[in-house]
mmCIF file of C-alpha atoms in Angstrom:
data_model
loop_
_atom_site.group_PDB
_atom_site.id
_atom_site.type_symbol
_atom_site.label_atom_id
_atom_site.label_comp_id
_atom_site.label_asym_id
_atom_site.label_seq_id
_atom_site.Cartn_x
_atom_site.Cartn_y
_atom_site.Cartn_z
ATOM 1 C CA MET A 1 102.682 131.191 104.940
ATOM 2 C CA GLY A 2 99.832 132.141 102.793
ATOM 3 C CA THR A 3 99.438 133.104 99.176
ATOM 4 C CA THR A 4 99.035 136.064 96.853
ATOM 5 C CA ASP A 5 95.880 136.752 94.930
ATOM 6 C CA PRO A 6 96.082 134.108 92.038
ATOM 7 C CA THR A 7 93.393 135.440 89.814
ATOM 8 C CA ARG A 8 95.566 137.187 87.456
ATOM 9 C CA GLU A 9 97.819 134.371 86.975
ATOM 10 C CA ILE A 10 97.728 131.664 84.185
ATOM 11 C CA CYS A 11 95.720 128.770 85.627
ATOM 12 C CA GLY A 12 95.011 130.856 88.872
ATOM 13 C CA GLY A 13 91.221 130.358 88.796
ATOM 14 C CA PRO A 14 88.490 132.883 89.873
ATOM 15 C CA ASP A 15 88.991 132.767 93.561
ATOM 16 C CA THR A 16 90.905 135.544 95.201
ATOM 17 C CA MET A 17 91.692 133.555 98.299
ATOM 18 C CA ASP A 18 91.326 136.526 100.623
ATOM 19 C CA ASP A 19 91.480 134.092 103.774
ATOM 20 C CA ALA A 20 95.227 133.273 102.829
ATOM 21 C CA ARG A 21 96.519 136.656 103.418
ATOM 22 C CA PRO A 22 98.496 138.551 104.733
ATOM 23 C CA ILE A 23 101.476 136.379 103.837
ATOM 24 C CA HIS A 24 103.500 136.129 106.791
ATOM 25 C CA ARG A 25 106.569 134.348 108.615
ATOM 26 C CA VAL A 26 105.959 131.317 110.691
ATOM 27 C CA TYR A 27 108.136 129.140 112.784
ATOM 28 C CA VAL A 28 107.214 125.575 113.867
ATOM 29 C CA ASP A 29 108.970 123.014 115.965
ATOM 30 C CA GLY A 30 110.300 119.745 114.392
ATOM 31 C CA PHE A 31 107.732 117.080 113.676
ATOM 32 C CA TRP A 32 107.314 113.959 111.702
ATOM 33 C CA MET A 33 104.576 113.614 109.008
ATOM 34 C CA ASP A 34 103.024 110.597 107.258
ATOM 35 C CA ALA A 35 104.533 110.267 103.807
ATOM 36 C CA THR A 36 100.972 109.711 102.314
ATOM 37 C CA GLU A 37 97.387 110.131 103.213
ATOM 38 C CA VAL A 38 95.757 107.404 105.490
ATOM 39 C CA THR A 39 94.637 104.642 103.166
ATOM 40 C CA ASN A 40 91.435 102.394 103.183
ATOM 41 C CA GLU A 41 93.487 99.546 104.289
ATOM 42 C CA GLU A 42 95.173 101.321 107.190
ATOM 43 C CA PHE A 43 91.902 102.650 108.493
ATOM 44 C CA ALA A 44 90.183 99.271 108.042
ATOM 45 C CA ARG A 45 93.017 97.873 110.514
ATOM 46 C CA PHE A 46 91.963 100.624 113.025
ATOM 47 C CA VAL A 47 88.345 99.705 112.695
ATOM 48 C CA ALA A 48 89.042 96.022 112.968
ATOM 49 C CA ALA A 49 91.145 96.622 116.212
ATOM 50 C CA THR A 50 88.791 98.990 117.906
ATOM 51 C CA GLY A 51 85.294 98.563 116.495
ATOM 52 C CA TYR A 52 85.065 102.216 115.714
ATOM 53 C CA VAL A 53 81.962 103.411 113.835
ATOM 54 C CA THR A 54 82.346 106.594 111.863
ATOM 55 C CA TYR A 55 80.149 109.505 111.791
ATOM 56 C CA ALA A 56 78.613 108.611 108.476
ATOM 57 C CA GLU A 57 77.780 105.209 109.596
ATOM 58 C CA ARG A 58 75.811 106.536 112.639
ATOM 59 C CA LYS A 59 71.941 107.411 112.169
ATOM 60 C CA PRO A 60 71.536 111.222 112.633
ATOM 61 C CA ARG A 61 69.962 112.053 115.967
ATOM 62 C CA ALA A 62 66.494 113.746 115.671
ATOM 63 C CA GLU A 63 67.659 116.550 118.346
ATOM 64 C CA ASP A 64 70.366 117.705 115.763
ATOM 65 C CA TYR A 65 67.976 117.973 112.993
ATOM 66 C CA PRO A 66 64.717 119.432 114.362
ATOM 67 C CA GLY A 67 61.803 119.326 111.945
ATOM 68 C CA VAL A 68 63.335 116.720 109.710
ATOM 69 C CA PRO A 69 61.081 113.644 109.225
ATOM 70 C CA ALA A 70 62.276 110.502 111.043
ATOM 71 C CA GLU A 71 62.246 108.548 107.727
ATOM 72 C CA LYS A 72 64.848 111.133 106.381
ATOM 73 C CA LEU A 73 67.295 110.566 109.216
ATOM 74 C CA MET A 74 69.445 107.862 107.514
ATOM 75 C CA ALA A 75 73.032 107.148 107.926
ATOM 76 C CA GLY A 76 75.106 108.506 105.003
ATOM 77 C CA SER A 77 77.304 111.183 103.633
ATOM 78 C CA VAL A 78 77.885 113.602 100.900
ATOM 79 C CA VAL A 79 78.808 112.346 97.411
ATOM 80 C CA PHE A 80 79.988 114.326 94.340
ATOM 81 C CA THR A 81 77.398 113.559 91.666
ATOM 82 C CA PRO A 82 78.278 115.183 88.261
ATOM 83 C CA PRO A 83 75.391 116.696 86.307
ATOM 84 C CA ASP A 84 74.705 115.594 82.720
ATOM 85 C CA ALA A 85 75.373 119.020 81.179
ATOM 86 C CA PRO A 86 76.926 122.308 81.837
ATOM 87 C CA VAL A 87 75.534 124.175 84.836
ATOM 88 C CA PRO A 88 76.250 127.548 86.435
ATOM 89 C CA LEU A 89 78.979 127.349 89.076
ATOM 90 C CA THR A 90 77.300 129.466 91.608
ATOM 91 C CA ASN A 91 75.481 126.658 93.622
ATOM 92 C CA ALA A 92 77.641 123.623 94.584
ATOM 93 C CA LEU A 93 74.556 121.824 95.759
ATOM 94 C CA VAL A 94 73.843 120.981 92.058
ATOM 95 C CA TRP A 95 76.737 118.535 92.157
ATOM 96 C CA TRP A 96 76.726 117.396 95.741
ATOM 97 C CA SER A 97 74.141 114.905 96.960
ATOM 98 C CA TYR A 98 73.489 113.356 100.443
ATOM 99 C CA VAL A 99 73.605 109.668 99.810
ATOM 100 C CA PRO A 100 72.208 107.351 102.369
ATOM 101 C CA GLY A 101 74.453 104.388 102.898
ATOM 102 C CA ALA A 102 77.646 106.259 101.684
ATOM 103 C CA ASP A 103 80.604 105.999 104.141
ATOM 104 C CA TRP A 104 84.284 105.023 104.112
ATOM 105 C CA ARG A 105 83.563 101.421 103.070
ATOM 106 C CA HIS A 106 81.147 102.584 100.415
ATOM 107 C CA PRO A 107 82.626 105.745 98.886
ATOM 108 C CA GLU A 108 79.814 106.391 96.209
ATOM 109 C CA GLY A 109 77.001 104.744 98.079
ATOM 110 C CA PRO A 110 75.745 101.274 99.076
ATOM 111 C CA ALA A 111 76.479 99.586 95.725
ATOM 112 C CA SER A 112 80.150 100.844 95.729
ATOM 113 C CA SER A 113 82.985 99.003 97.599
ATOM 114 C CA LEU A 114 86.735 99.296 98.261
ATOM 115 C CA THR A 115 87.656 96.441 96.004
ATOM 116 C CA GLY A 116 90.780 97.602 94.175
ATOM 117 C CA ARG A 117 90.965 100.713 96.280
ATOM 118 C CA GLU A 118 92.803 99.417 99.359
ATOM 119 C CA LYS A 119 95.688 101.670 98.795
ATOM 120 C CA HIS A 120 93.453 104.778 97.990
ATOM 121 C CA PRO A 121 93.029 107.409 100.584
ATOM 122 C CA VAL A 122 90.200 106.655 103.009
ATOM 123 C CA VAL A 123 87.188 109.253 102.614
ATOM 124 C CA HIS A 124 83.926 110.219 104.309
ATOM 125 C CA VAL A 125 85.928 110.688 107.434
ATOM 126 C CA ALA A 126 84.537 113.607 109.775
ATOM 127 C CA TYR A 127 87.013 115.405 111.923
ATOM 128 C CA GLU A 128 86.341 113.353 114.843
ATOM 129 C CA ASP A 129 86.956 110.135 112.979
ATOM 130 C CA ALA A 130 90.460 111.253 111.883
ATOM 131 C CA GLU A 131 91.212 112.530 115.194
ATOM 132 C CA ALA A 132 90.146 108.901 116.572
ATOM 133 C CA TYR A 133 92.525 107.251 114.047
ATOM 134 C CA ALA A 134 95.310 109.492 114.892
ATOM 135 C CA LYS A 135 95.132 108.901 118.617
ATOM 136 C CA TRP A 136 94.936 105.221 117.999
ATOM 137 C CA THR A 137 98.297 105.297 116.182
ATOM 138 C CA GLY A 138 99.846 107.564 118.903
ATOM 139 C CA LYS A 139 99.900 110.584 116.409
ATOM 140 C CA ARG A 140 97.813 113.505 115.898
ATOM 141 C CA LEU A 141 96.477 115.775 113.209
ATOM 142 C CA PRO A 142 98.661 118.582 111.853
ATOM 143 C CA THR A 143 98.197 122.167 112.556
ATOM 144 C CA GLU A 144 97.646 124.337 109.513
ATOM 145 C CA ALA A 145 101.055 125.814 109.815
ATOM 146 C CA GLU A 146 102.770 122.431 109.986
ATOM 147 C CA TRP A 147 100.827 121.300 107.082
ATOM 148 C CA GLU A 148 101.878 124.139 104.899
ATOM 149 C CA PHE A 149 105.475 123.938 106.045
ATOM 150 C CA ALA A 150 105.536 120.286 105.053
ATOM 151 C CA ALA A 151 103.744 120.863 101.816
ATOM 152 C CA ARG A 152 106.263 123.431 100.692
ATOM 153 C CA GLY A 153 109.009 121.078 100.983
ATOM 154 C CA GLY A 154 111.600 123.874 101.413
ATOM 155 C CA ARG A 155 110.198 125.784 98.350
ATOM 156 C CA THR A 156 109.296 129.066 99.841
ATOM 157 C CA GLY A 157 107.102 131.353 97.663
ATOM 158 C CA GLU A 158 106.594 128.770 94.906
ATOM 159 C CA ARG A 159 103.052 128.060 93.461
ATOM 160 C CA TYR A 160 102.852 124.334 93.652
ATOM 161 C CA THR A 161 104.453 121.562 95.798
ATOM 162 C CA TRP A 162 106.586 120.818 92.515
ATOM 163 C CA GLY A 163 107.479 124.286 91.352
ATOM 164 C CA ASN A 164 105.759 127.120 89.528
ATOM 165 C CA GLU A 165 104.350 125.349 86.490
ATOM 166 C CA LEU A 166 101.074 123.458 86.520
ATOM 167 C CA GLN A 167 102.305 121.028 83.950
ATOM 168 C CA PRO A 168 106.114 121.027 83.680
ATOM 169 C CA GLY A 169 106.944 119.416 80.432
ATOM 170 C CA GLY A 170 103.330 118.653 79.835
ATOM 171 C CA ARG A 171 103.107 116.303 82.775
ATOM 172 C CA TRP A 172 100.239 116.191 85.261
ATOM 173 C CA MET A 173 101.865 116.279 88.724
ATOM 174 C CA ALA A 174 98.750 115.760 90.923
ATOM 175 C CA ASN A 175 95.243 114.125 90.926
ATOM 176 C CA ILE A 176 92.993 117.214 90.076
ATOM 177 C CA TRP A 177 90.014 117.954 87.596
ATOM 178 C CA GLU A 178 90.720 118.353 83.855
ATOM 179 C CA GLY A 179 87.928 118.912 81.485
ATOM 180 C CA ALA A 180 84.725 120.991 81.883
ATOM 181 C CA PHE A 181 83.631 121.257 85.581
ATOM 182 C CA PRO A 182 81.392 119.789 86.889
ATOM 183 C CA HIS A 183 79.974 117.713 84.351
ATOM 184 C CA GLN A 184 82.957 116.335 82.304
ATOM 185 C CA ASN A 185 86.407 114.934 83.838
ATOM 186 C CA THR A 186 88.621 113.804 81.128
ATOM 187 C CA GLY A 187 90.822 112.014 83.528
ATOM 188 C CA ALA A 188 93.978 113.339 81.770
ATOM 189 C CA ASP A 189 96.137 112.750 84.794
ATOM 190 C CA GLY A 190 95.095 109.104 84.902
ATOM 191 C CA PHE A 191 92.071 109.438 87.364
ATOM 192 C CA THR A 192 88.592 110.735 87.756
ATOM 193 C CA ARG A 193 88.258 109.966 91.313
ATOM 194 C CA THR A 194 90.725 109.040 93.995
ATOM 195 C CA ALA A 195 94.171 107.856 93.118
ATOM 196 C CA PRO A 196 96.308 105.361 94.971
ATOM 197 C CA VAL A 197 98.519 107.276 97.347
ATOM 198 C CA GLY A 198 102.041 107.802 96.151
ATOM 199 C CA HIS A 199 101.271 107.508 92.645
ATOM 200 C CA TYR A 200 102.689 111.059 91.759
ATOM 201 C CA ASP A 201 106.301 112.307 92.461
ATOM 202 C CA PRO A 202 106.737 113.109 96.250
ATOM 203 C CA ASN A 203 107.952 116.778 97.122
ATOM 204 C CA PRO A 204 111.351 117.294 98.323
ATOM 205 C CA TYR A 205 110.450 116.378 102.002
ATOM 206 C CA GLY A 206 109.409 112.892 100.525
ATOM 207 C CA LEU A 207 105.519 113.774 100.928
ATOM 208 C CA SER A 208 102.982 112.587 98.372
ATOM 209 C CA ASP A 209 99.835 114.045 97.369
ATOM 210 C CA MET A 210 100.143 117.318 99.106
ATOM 211 C CA ALA A 211 98.242 118.742 96.269
ATOM 212 C CA GLY A 212 95.038 117.162 94.915
ATOM 213 C CA ASN A 213 93.631 113.580 95.560
ATOM 214 C CA VAL A 214 91.750 114.378 98.748
ATOM 215 C CA TRP A 215 91.386 117.365 101.103
ATOM 216 C CA GLU A 216 93.137 116.815 104.472
ATOM 217 C CA TRP A 217 91.907 117.697 107.863
ATOM 218 C CA CYS A 218 94.157 120.075 109.987
ATOM 219 C CA SER A 219 93.519 120.573 113.776
ATOM 220 C CA ASP A 220 92.852 124.426 113.514
ATOM 221 C CA TRP A 221 89.488 125.885 113.891
ATOM 222 C CA TYR A 222 88.663 128.065 110.793
ATOM 223 C CA ARG A 223 88.144 131.880 110.630
ATOM 224 C CA PRO A 224 89.004 133.924 107.463
ATOM 225 C CA ASP A 225 91.238 136.541 109.388
ATOM 226 C CA ALA A 226 93.245 133.979 111.479
ATOM 227 C CA TYR A 227 96.559 135.147 109.852
ATOM 228 C CA GLU A 228 95.890 138.758 110.675
ATOM 229 C CA VAL A 229 95.102 137.909 114.370
ATOM 230 C CA ASP A 230 98.242 135.719 114.611
ATOM 231 C CA MET A 231 100.360 138.563 113.073
ATOM 232 C CA LYS A 232 99.096 141.145 115.594
ATOM 233 C CA ALA A 233 100.135 138.828 118.484
ATOM 234 C CA ALA A 234 103.630 138.219 117.227
ATOM 235 C CA ASP A 235 106.270 140.129 119.038
ATOM 236 C CA ASP A 236 109.037 140.057 116.421
ATOM 237 C CA GLY A 237 106.975 139.554 113.133
ATOM 238 C CA VAL A 238 107.282 135.674 113.455
ATOM 239 C CA VAL A 239 104.269 133.687 114.276
ATOM 240 C CA ARG A 240 105.468 130.643 116.499
ATOM 241 C CA ASN A 241 103.785 127.395 116.482
ATOM 242 C CA PRO A 242 100.239 128.876 115.643
ATOM 243 C CA GLN A 243 97.363 126.533 116.858
ATOM 244 C CA GLY A 244 94.580 128.432 114.983
ATOM 245 C CA PRO A 245 91.549 130.304 116.680
ATOM 246 C CA SER A 246 89.676 129.050 119.608
ATOM 247 C CA ARG A 247 86.493 127.078 119.141
ATOM 248 C CA GLU A 248 84.604 129.993 120.581
ATOM 249 C CA THR A 249 86.094 132.497 118.207
ATOM 250 C CA SER A 250 85.971 130.399 114.961
ATOM 251 C CA PHE A 251 83.445 131.489 112.264
ATOM 252 C CA ASP A 252 82.864 131.244 108.660
ATOM 253 C CA PRO A 253 80.956 134.484 107.325
ATOM 254 C CA GLN A 254 79.458 132.246 104.599
ATOM 255 C CA GLU A 255 77.847 129.901 107.104
ATOM 256 C CA PRO A 256 77.898 131.798 110.285
ATOM 257 C CA GLY A 257 76.081 128.953 112.394
ATOM 258 C CA GLN A 258 78.498 126.204 111.277
ATOM 259 C CA LEU A 259 81.662 125.602 113.055
ATOM 260 C CA LYS A 260 84.588 124.495 110.629
ATOM 261 C CA ARG A 261 88.062 123.160 110.817
ATOM 262 C CA VAL A 262 90.588 123.936 108.286
ATOM 263 C CA GLN A 263 91.257 121.555 105.330
ATOM 264 C CA ARG A 264 94.284 121.785 103.123
ATOM 265 C CA GLY A 265 95.650 120.498 99.765
ATOM 266 C CA GLY A 266 92.631 120.547 97.488
ATOM 267 C CA SER A 267 91.365 117.439 95.710
ATOM 268 C CA PHE A 268 90.656 115.538 92.510
ATOM 269 C CA LEU A 269 87.721 117.970 92.090
ATOM 270 C CA CYS A 270 89.782 121.111 92.117
ATOM 271 C CA THR A 271 90.146 123.024 88.787
ATOM 272 C CA ASP A 272 90.991 126.488 87.580
ATOM 273 C CA GLN A 273 87.410 126.960 86.589
ATOM 274 C CA TYR A 274 86.114 126.791 90.159
ATOM 275 C CA CYS A 275 88.607 126.047 92.838
ATOM 276 C CA THR A 276 92.553 126.113 92.687
ATOM 277 C CA ARG A 277 93.206 125.228 96.263
ATOM 278 C CA TYR A 278 95.812 122.791 95.413
ATOM 279 C CA MET A 279 98.045 125.931 95.154
ATOM 280 C CA LEU A 280 100.554 126.374 98.037
ATOM 281 C CA GLY A 281 99.401 128.676 100.780
ATOM 282 C CA SER A 282 95.587 128.321 99.890
ATOM 283 C CA ARG A 283 93.085 127.286 102.513
ATOM 284 C CA GLY A 284 90.053 125.223 102.654
ATOM 285 C CA LYS A 285 87.406 124.533 105.330
ATOM 286 C CA GLY A 286 84.771 122.218 106.315
ATOM 287 C CA ALA A 287 82.010 121.383 109.069
ATOM 288 C CA ALA A 288 83.777 119.261 111.509
ATOM 289 C CA ASP A 289 80.894 116.891 111.612
ATOM 290 C CA THR A 290 80.865 116.337 107.944
ATOM 291 C CA GLY A 291 82.758 113.907 105.393
ATOM 292 C CA SER A 292 82.682 113.502 101.678
ATOM 293 C CA ASN A 293 84.170 111.455 98.979
ATOM 294 C CA HIS A 294 87.026 113.971 98.398
ATOM 295 C CA LEU A 295 88.051 114.327 102.106
ATOM 296 C CA GLY A 296 90.708 112.544 103.934
ATOM 297 C CA PHE A 297 93.756 113.125 106.215
ATOM 298 C CA ARG A 298 97.177 112.265 107.167
ATOM 299 C CA CYS A 299 98.786 112.340 110.634
ATOM 300 C CA VAL A 300 101.881 113.839 112.302
ATOM 301 C CA ALA A 301 103.924 112.896 115.359
ATOM 302 C CA ASP A 302 106.011 115.068 117.593
ATOM 303 C CA VAL A 303 109.871 114.767 117.708
ATOM 304 C CA PRO A 304 110.789 113.654 121.085
ATOM 305 C CA ARG A 305 112.583 116.251 123.200
ATOM 306 C CA ARG A 306 116.065 115.282 124.605
#
């Protein structure tokens, strides 16, 4: 589990991915995993059956945002908004905007819809939204270790879910960013936003989109040294069924006051110019109360014990 520093590799990107080390051995019990990310039509059935209202559809509470004028407290979510020209890649706020009215039904804002995107992954889901859906289906969200085990498809040590070449035979194998980030996406892989689930070849375990398309929530709380902590607690050098740090010990040094959960797999916005976290073993993170138009999830189910 984990990855080496990719910065010296072809297409490795500028990120050293220090939080994905040390590489270590992990054992996980058997489990079932959804073959694809949860789709808009699947999430719609859940909402129709339960009346569930997602986090992005709820008006923010004034007590959670002290000092913010009441007229600014509008339901919405974060949407990727490409600039018109090249910009420095040091400030992600340049290409992210909070859009009132953006939610799972309106991925880019009130004027957008799900028409033609029924089989695309649902987005703008906060962690609690994904957890609520999983519970409704009788499933749960995967641990980070389960997610990586499944993504590897038995290919221990390889760079991508499909092997070691980004484009074997010149073919794009996942929905990621092609072109100059963040202002020009050529869509060479066929898409400039989300793709229908299962469009690309599955990995050897039959799982699709374990790289790119949308980030996926995992159940672990995030901390950058989680692997080191796990290894210190392992008796025989093998970490068994890790669950991640506790809520109380979770932290992100980049945003110390923001509790975050692990996200995996990268998205259609990942590129070797900025973020190559579609690579196997790499990690992502996000505030548990936040969604965006490149974040979704899939579920797992435990194998019944005999």
